Coordinates of C-alpha atoms in Angstrom, one line a residue:
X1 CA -5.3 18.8 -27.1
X2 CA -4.1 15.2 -27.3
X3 CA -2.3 13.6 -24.4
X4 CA 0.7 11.9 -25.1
X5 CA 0.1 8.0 -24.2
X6 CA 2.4 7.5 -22.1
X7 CA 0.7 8.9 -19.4
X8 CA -2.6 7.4 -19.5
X9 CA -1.6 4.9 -16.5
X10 CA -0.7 8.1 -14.6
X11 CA -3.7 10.0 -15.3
X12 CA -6.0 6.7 -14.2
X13 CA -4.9 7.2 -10.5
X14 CA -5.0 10.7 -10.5
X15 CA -8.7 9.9 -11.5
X16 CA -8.8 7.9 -8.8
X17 CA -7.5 9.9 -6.3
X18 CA -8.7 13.4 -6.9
X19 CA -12.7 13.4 -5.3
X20 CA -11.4 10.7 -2.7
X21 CA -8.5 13.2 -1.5
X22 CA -10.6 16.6 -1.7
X23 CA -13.9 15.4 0.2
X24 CA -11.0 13.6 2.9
X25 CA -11.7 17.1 4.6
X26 CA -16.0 16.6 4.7
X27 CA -16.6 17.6 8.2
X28 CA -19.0 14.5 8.8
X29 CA -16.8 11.7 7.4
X30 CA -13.4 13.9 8.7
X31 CA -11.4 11.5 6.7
X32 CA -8.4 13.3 7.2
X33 CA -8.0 12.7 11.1
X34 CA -7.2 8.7 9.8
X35 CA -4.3 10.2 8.0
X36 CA -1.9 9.0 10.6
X37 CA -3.3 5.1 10.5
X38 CA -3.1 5.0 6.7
X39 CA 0.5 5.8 7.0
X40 CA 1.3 2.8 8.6
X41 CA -1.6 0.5 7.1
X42 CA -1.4 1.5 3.3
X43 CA 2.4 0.6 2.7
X44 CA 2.5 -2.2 4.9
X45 CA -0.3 -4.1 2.2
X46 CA 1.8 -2.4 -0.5
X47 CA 4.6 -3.6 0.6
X48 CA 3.3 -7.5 0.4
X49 CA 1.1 -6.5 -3.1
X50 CA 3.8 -5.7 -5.0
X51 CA 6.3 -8.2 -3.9
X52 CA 3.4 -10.7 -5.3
X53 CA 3.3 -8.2 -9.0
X54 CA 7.3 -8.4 -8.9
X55 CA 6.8 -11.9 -9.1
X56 CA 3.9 -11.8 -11.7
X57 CA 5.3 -9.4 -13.9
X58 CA 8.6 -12.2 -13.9
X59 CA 6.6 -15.0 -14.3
X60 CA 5.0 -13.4 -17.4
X61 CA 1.4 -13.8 -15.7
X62 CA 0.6 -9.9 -16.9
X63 CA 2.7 -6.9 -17.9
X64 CA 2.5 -3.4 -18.9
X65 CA 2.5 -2.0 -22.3
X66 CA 5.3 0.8 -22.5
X67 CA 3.3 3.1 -24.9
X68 CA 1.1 3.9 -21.9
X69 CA 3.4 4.4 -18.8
X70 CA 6.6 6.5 -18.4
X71 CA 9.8 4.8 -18.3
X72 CA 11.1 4.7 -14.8
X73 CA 11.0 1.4 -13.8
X74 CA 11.3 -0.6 -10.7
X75 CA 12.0 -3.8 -10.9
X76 CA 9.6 -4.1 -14.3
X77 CA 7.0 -2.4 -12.6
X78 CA 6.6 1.0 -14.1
X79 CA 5.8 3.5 -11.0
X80 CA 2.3 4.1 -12.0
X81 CA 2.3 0.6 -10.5
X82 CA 3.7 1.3 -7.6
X83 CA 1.9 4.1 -7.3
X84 CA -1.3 2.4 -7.6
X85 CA -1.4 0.0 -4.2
X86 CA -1.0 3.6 -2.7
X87 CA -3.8 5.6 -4.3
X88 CA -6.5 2.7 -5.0
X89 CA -6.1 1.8 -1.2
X90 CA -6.5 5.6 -0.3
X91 CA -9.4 6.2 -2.4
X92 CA -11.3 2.4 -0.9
X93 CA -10.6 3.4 2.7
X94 CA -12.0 6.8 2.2
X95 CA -15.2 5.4 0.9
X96 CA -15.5 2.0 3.7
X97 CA -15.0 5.7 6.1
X98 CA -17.8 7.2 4.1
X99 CA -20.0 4.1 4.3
X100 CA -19.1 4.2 8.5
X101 CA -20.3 8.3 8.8
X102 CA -23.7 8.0 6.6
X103 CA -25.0 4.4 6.4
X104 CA -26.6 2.5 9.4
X105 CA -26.1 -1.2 8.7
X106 CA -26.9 -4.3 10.7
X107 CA -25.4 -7.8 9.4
X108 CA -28.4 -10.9 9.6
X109 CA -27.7 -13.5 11.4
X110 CA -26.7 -15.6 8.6
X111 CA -24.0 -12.9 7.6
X112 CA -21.2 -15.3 8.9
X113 CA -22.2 -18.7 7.9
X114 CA -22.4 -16.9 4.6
X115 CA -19.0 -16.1 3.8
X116 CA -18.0 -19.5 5.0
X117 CA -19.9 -20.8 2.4
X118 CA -18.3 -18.0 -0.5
X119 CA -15.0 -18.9 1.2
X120 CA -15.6 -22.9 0.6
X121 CA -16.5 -22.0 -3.1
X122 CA -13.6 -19.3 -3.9
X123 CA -11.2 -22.7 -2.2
X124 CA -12.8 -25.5 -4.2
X125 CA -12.1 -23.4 -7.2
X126 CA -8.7 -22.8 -6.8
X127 CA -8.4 -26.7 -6.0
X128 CA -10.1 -26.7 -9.2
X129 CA -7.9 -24.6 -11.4
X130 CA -4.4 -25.0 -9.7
X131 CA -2.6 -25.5 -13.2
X132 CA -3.8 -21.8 -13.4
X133 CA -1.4 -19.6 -10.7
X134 CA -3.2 -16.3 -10.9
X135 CA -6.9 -18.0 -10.4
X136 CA -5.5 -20.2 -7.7
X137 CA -3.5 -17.7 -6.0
X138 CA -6.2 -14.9 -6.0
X139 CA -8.9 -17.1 -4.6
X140 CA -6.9 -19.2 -2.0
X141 CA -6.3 -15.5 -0.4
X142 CA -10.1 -14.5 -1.0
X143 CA -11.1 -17.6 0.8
X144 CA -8.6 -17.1 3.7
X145 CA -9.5 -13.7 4.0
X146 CA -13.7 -14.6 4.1
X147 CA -12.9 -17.8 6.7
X148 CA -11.0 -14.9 8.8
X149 CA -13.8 -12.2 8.6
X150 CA -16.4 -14.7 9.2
X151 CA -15.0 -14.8 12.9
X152 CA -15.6 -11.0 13.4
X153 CA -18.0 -8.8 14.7
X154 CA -20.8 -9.3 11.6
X155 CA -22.0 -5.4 12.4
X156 CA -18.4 -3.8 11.2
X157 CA -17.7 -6.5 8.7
X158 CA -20.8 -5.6 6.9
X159 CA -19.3 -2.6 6.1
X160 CA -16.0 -3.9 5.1
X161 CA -18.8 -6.0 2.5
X162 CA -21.1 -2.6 1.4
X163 CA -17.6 -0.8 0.9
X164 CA -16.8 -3.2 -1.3
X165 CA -19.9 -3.6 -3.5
X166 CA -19.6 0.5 -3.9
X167 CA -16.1 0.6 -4.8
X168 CA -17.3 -2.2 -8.1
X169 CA -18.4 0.1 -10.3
X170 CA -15.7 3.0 -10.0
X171 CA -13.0 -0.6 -10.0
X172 CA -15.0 -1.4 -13.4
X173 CA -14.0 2.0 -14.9
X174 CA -10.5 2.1 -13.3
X175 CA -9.4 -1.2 -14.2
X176 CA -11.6 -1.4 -17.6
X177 CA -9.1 1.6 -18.7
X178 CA -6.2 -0.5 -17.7
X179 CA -7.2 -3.6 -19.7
X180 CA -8.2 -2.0 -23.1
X181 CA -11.9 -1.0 -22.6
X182 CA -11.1 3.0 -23.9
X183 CA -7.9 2.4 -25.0
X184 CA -6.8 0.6 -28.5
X185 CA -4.6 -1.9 -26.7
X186 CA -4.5 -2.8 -22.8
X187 CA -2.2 -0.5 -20.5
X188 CA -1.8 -3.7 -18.8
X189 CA -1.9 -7.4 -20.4
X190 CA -2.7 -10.5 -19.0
X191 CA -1.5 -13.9 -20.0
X192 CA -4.7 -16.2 -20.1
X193 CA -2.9 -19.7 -19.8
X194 CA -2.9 -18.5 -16.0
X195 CA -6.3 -17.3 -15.7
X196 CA -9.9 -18.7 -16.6
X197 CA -9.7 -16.4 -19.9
X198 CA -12.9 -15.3 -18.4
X199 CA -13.8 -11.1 -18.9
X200 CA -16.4 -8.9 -17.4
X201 CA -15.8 -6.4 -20.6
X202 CA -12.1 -6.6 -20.7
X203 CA -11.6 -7.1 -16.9
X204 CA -10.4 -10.8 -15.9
X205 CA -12.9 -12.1 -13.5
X206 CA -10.2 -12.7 -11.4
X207 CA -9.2 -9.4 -11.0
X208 CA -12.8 -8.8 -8.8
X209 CA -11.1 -10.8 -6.3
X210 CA -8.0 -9.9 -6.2
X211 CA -9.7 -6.2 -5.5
X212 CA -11.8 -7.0 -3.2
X213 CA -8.1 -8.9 -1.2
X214 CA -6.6 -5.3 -1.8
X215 CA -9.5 -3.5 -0.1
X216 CA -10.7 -6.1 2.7
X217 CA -7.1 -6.4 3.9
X218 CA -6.4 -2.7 3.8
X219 CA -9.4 -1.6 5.7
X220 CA -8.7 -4.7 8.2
X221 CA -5.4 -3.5 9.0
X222 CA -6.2 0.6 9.0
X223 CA -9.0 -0.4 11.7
X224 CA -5.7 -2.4 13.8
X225 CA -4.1 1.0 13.5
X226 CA -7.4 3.0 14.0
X227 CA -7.8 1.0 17.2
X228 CA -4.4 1.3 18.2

């Protein structure tokens, strides 16, 4: 049975979401006790992410292609937008929970001075490339974000780091279906006069960044709440 098109956006983040939500309830990584913290973490970071697509999407620095999302729309987002700084957080706080329950990791003692140094590269280049507002933008906040981790506790940012490096290749397939890897044209275009026009198969290198500023920044402020 064909699948009408227009919900190919919506059936990429209930991809996303479905193993992430049913093994919440493992009995070692008892995902669902956190339930409460992600309530207040996950739309707090929405709530910043998508004032930043509102004003991508206006500034024509990527868009959606209407053949592949329902109509509803706010603000030019389609919901499967919306929808997807809710789920994609969900599914990457699940799995930094997963990494805390069944790995054992210990950060060297050059963990630190190492992400200073990724932080002064991710700054230089968006010194670099300022006429372009989506590389400059995305790694200005990478950098910020690695110059603030740096100052933690190198044994539970590690796993912020490892959480990260899982979540790439699952990101790969997830955002490789949004930009036109399986799909004749991209559910969601990008305009390369604001980017390096650079593509890990059809994914804007950028894009790696601005996930891993999604995902850092989510888990950071679900461990506030955690804490709390």
């Amino acid at each position: 049975m064909k699948i009408d098109s227009h919900y190919y956006y919506l059936l990429a983040l209930v991809g996303s979401i479905f193993f992430p939500l049913i093994l919440s309830f493992d009995k070692k990584v008892n995902f669902k006790q956190h339930f409460p913290s992600l309530l207040k973490s996950v739309p707090l970071v929405a709530s910043l992410f998508i004032i930043g697509d509102i004003l991508y999407t206006h500034l024509g620095i990527w868009g959606f292609s209407e053949k592949y999302h329902l109509k509803p729309e706010f603000f030019n987002l389609p919901y499967e937008e919306l929808g997807f700084f809710f789920i994609i957080p969900f599914a990457c706080v699940f799995l930094y929970e997963v990494t805390l329950s069944y790995f054992k990791l210990k950060a060297s003692r050059y963990f630190n001075r190492g992400l200073l140094v990724f932080a002064l590269v991710f700054a230089l280049l968006a010194l670099i490339f300022t006429e372009r507002l989506y590389t400059t933008a995305t790694y200005s906040f990478t950098a910020l974000i690695l110059i603030y981790i740096s100052f933690k506790n190198p044994d539970n940012i590690v796993y912020l780091m490892f959480a990260f490096l899982l979540s790439i290749l699952p990101f790969i397939l997830v955002n490789g279906f949004l930009t036109g890897m399986f799909t004749d044209s991209p559910i969601v275009w990008y305009n390369d006069a604001e980017n390096l026009g650079t593509r890990i198969f059809t994914i804007p290198i950028e894009d790696f960044s601005y996930s891993f500023n999604l995902i850092s920044l989510n888990i950071l402020v679900f461990e506030y709440f955690k804490t709390k």
